[in-house]
Coordinates of C-alpha atoms in Angstrom, one line a residue:
X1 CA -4.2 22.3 8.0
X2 CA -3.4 19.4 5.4
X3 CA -5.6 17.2 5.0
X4 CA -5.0 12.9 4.4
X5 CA -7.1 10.6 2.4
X6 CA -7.1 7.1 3.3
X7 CA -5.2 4.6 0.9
X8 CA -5.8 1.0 3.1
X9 CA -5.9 -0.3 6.2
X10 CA -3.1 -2.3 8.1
X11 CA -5.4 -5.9 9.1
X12 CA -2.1 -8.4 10.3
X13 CA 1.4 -8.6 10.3
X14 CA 2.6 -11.0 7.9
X15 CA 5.8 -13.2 8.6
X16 CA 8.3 -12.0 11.1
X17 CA 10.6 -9.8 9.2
X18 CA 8.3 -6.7 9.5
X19 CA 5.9 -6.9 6.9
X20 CA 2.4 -5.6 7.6
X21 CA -0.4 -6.9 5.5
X22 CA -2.6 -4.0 4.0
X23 CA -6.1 -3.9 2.7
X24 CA -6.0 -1.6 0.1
X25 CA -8.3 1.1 -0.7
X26 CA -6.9 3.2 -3.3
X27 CA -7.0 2.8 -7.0
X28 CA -3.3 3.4 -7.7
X29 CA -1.7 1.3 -5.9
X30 CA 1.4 0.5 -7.7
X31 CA 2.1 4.3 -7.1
X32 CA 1.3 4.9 -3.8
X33 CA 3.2 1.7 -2.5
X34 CA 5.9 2.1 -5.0
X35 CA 9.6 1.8 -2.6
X36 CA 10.2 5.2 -1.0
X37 CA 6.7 6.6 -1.0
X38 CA 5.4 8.2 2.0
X39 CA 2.4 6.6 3.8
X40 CA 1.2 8.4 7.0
X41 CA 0.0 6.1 10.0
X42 CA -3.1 7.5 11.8
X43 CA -4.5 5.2 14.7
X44 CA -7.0 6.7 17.7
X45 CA -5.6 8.4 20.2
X46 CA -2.3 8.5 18.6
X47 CA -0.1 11.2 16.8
X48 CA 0.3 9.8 12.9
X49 CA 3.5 8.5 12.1
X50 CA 5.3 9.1 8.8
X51 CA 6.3 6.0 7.4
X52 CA 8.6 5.4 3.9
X53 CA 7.8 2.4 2.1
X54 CA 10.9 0.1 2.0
X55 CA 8.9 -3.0 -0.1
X56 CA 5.6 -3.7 -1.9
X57 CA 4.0 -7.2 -2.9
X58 CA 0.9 -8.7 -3.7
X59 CA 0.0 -11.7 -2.1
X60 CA -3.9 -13.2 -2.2
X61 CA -6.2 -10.1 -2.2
X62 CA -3.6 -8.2 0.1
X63 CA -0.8 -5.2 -0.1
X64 CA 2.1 -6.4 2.2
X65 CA 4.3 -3.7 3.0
X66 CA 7.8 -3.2 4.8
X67 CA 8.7 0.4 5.9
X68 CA 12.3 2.1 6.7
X69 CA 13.4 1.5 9.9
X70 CA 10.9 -1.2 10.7
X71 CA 12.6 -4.8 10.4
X72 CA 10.3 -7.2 12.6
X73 CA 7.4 -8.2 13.9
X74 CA 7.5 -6.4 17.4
X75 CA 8.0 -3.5 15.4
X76 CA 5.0 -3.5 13.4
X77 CA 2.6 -5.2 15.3
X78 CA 2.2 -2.1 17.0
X79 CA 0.7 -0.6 14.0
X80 CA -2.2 -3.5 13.4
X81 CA -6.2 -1.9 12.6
X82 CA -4.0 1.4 11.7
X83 CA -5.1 3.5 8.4
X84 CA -2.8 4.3 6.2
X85 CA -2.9 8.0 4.7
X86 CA -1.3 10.1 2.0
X87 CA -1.6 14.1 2.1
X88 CA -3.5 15.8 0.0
X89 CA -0.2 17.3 -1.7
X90 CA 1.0 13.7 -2.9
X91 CA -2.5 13.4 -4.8
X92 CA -1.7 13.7 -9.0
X93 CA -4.0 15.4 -11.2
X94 CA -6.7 13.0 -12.7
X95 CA -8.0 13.2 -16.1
X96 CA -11.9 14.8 -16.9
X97 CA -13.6 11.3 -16.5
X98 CA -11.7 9.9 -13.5
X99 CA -12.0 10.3 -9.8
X100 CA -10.3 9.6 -6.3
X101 CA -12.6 7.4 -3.9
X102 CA -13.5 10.2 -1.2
X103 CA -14.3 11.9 -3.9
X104 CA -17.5 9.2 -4.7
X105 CA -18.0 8.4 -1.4
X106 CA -20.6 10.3 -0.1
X107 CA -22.6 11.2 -2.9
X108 CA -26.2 11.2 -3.5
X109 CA -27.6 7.9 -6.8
X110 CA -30.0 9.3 -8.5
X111 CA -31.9 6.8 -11.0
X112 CA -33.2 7.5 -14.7
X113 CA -36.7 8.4 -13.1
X114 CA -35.0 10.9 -10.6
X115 CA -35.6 9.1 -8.0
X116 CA -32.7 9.1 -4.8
X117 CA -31.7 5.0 -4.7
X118 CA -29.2 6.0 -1.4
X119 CA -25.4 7.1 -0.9
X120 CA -22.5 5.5 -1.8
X121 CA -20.6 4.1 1.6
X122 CA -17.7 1.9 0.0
X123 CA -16.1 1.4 -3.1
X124 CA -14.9 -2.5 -3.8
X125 CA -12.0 -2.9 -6.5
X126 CA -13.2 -6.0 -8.3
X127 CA -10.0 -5.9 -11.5
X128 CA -12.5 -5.5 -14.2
X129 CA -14.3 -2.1 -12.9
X130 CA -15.5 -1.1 -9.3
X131 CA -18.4 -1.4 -7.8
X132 CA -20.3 0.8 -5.7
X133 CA -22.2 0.3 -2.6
X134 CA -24.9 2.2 -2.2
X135 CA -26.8 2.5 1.4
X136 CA -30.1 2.3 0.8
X137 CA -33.1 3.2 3.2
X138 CA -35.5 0.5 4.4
X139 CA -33.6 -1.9 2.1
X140 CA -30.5 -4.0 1.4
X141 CA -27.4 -1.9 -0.4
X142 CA -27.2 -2.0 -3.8
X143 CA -24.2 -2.8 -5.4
X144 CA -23.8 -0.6 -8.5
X145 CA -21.1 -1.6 -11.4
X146 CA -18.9 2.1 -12.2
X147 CA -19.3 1.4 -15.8
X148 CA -20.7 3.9 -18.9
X149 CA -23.9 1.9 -19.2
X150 CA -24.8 2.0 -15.7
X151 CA -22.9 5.7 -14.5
X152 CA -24.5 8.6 -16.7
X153 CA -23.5 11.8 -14.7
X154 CA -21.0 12.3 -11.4
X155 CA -21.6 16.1 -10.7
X156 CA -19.3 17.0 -7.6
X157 CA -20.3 20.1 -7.2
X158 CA -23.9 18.8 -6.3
X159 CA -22.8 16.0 -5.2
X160 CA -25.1 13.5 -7.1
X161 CA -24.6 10.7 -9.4
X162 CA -26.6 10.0 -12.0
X163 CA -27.0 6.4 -13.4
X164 CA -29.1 4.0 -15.7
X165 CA -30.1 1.3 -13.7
X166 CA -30.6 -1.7 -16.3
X167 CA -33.3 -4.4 -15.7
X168 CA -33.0 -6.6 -13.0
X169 CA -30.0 -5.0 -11.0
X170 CA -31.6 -4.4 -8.0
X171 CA -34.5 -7.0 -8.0
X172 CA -32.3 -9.0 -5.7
X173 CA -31.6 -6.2 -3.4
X174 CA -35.1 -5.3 -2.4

C-alpha cells in the first residue's frame, strides 16, 4: 500500500484553456510542479487520477497548473475542491534540520516550562519562514514562527516540539 502526501488543493479553474488554480501546500514547489511531474488527483468517492504536469505559474498567492491531456475548461472543472497528492516514492531525502509538512503536522508544542500549548493543525508559508498553527484548548490558536529562536527541539519519534516562546507572543491569543 503506497501511501500520498498532500502537496495543494485545486480551489477554481483559471481561464478557459485548462488551467486549474492550486492552493499550495508543500514547501518545494518549484519541484513538485516542475513540467512533467506526476501529481495524483484524490477527490471523495472517486478513484485518484494520475495527472502529468504540462505548465506551472505563479499568479497572486496561487499555483496555476495545466496537465497532459487536459486542454479546457470542461476538462478541468471536473477536478475543482480536489487534493493533489504525490507518493511517498517521489519524496527526496531532506537534510538533518529540515522536514516535510505531515511530518509537523500533528505533533504535540511543548513550551520552555514543559508545559503542552496544543498541536500543530496547519502550516502557512509566509516567504520569510512558516508559521505554525497550533490548536489550542479553551483558547484561540497560536500562531508560532518556525524559526531557531522560537523552535528548540522537533523529536519525531515522540512526536513533540519543543520551543521558546518569547515575551508577548501569545498575549494576543489568550
Amino acid at each position: 500500500m503506497t501511501n500520498y502526501y498532500k502537496v495543494g488543493k485545486i480551489v477554481n479553474t483559471h481561464g478557459i484553456q485548462g488551467e486549474v488554480r492550486v492552493i499550495s501546500q508543500t514547501d518545494f514547489p518549484e519541484e513538485r510542479y516542475q513540467v512533467g511531474a506526476t501529481l495524483h488527483l484524490f477527490q471523495e468517492g472517486k478513484s485518484p487520477v494520475k495527472l502529468t504536469v504540462a505548465s506551472h505559474r505563479k499568479h497572486k498567492n496561487f499555483d496555476l497548473l495545466t496537465f497532459e491531456g487536459y486542454y479546457n475548461i470542461n476538462m478541468v472543472e471536473p477536478f475543482r475542491d480536489g487534493t493533489l497528492k504525490v507518493s511517498e516514492y517521489q519524496m527526496s531525502e531532506l537534510d538533518d534540520d529540515e522536514y516535510y509538512y505531515h511530518e509537523i503536522i500533528g505533533l504535540t508544542v511543548i513550551d520552555d516550562n514543559n508545559r503542552t500549548l496544543g498541536e500543530i493543525t496547519e502550516i502557512l508559508a509566509t516567504g520569510a519562514n512558516d508559521v505554525w498553527v497550533v490548536k489550542r484548548k479553551g483558547k484561540k490558536d497560536a500562531l508560532i514562527p518556525y524559526i531557531e529562536s522560537v523552535v528548540k527541539e522537533i523529536n519525531l519519534e515522540d512526536g513533540k516540539v519543543y520551543v521558546e516562546i518569547p515575551e508577548g507572543l501569545l498575549d494576543d491569543a489568550d
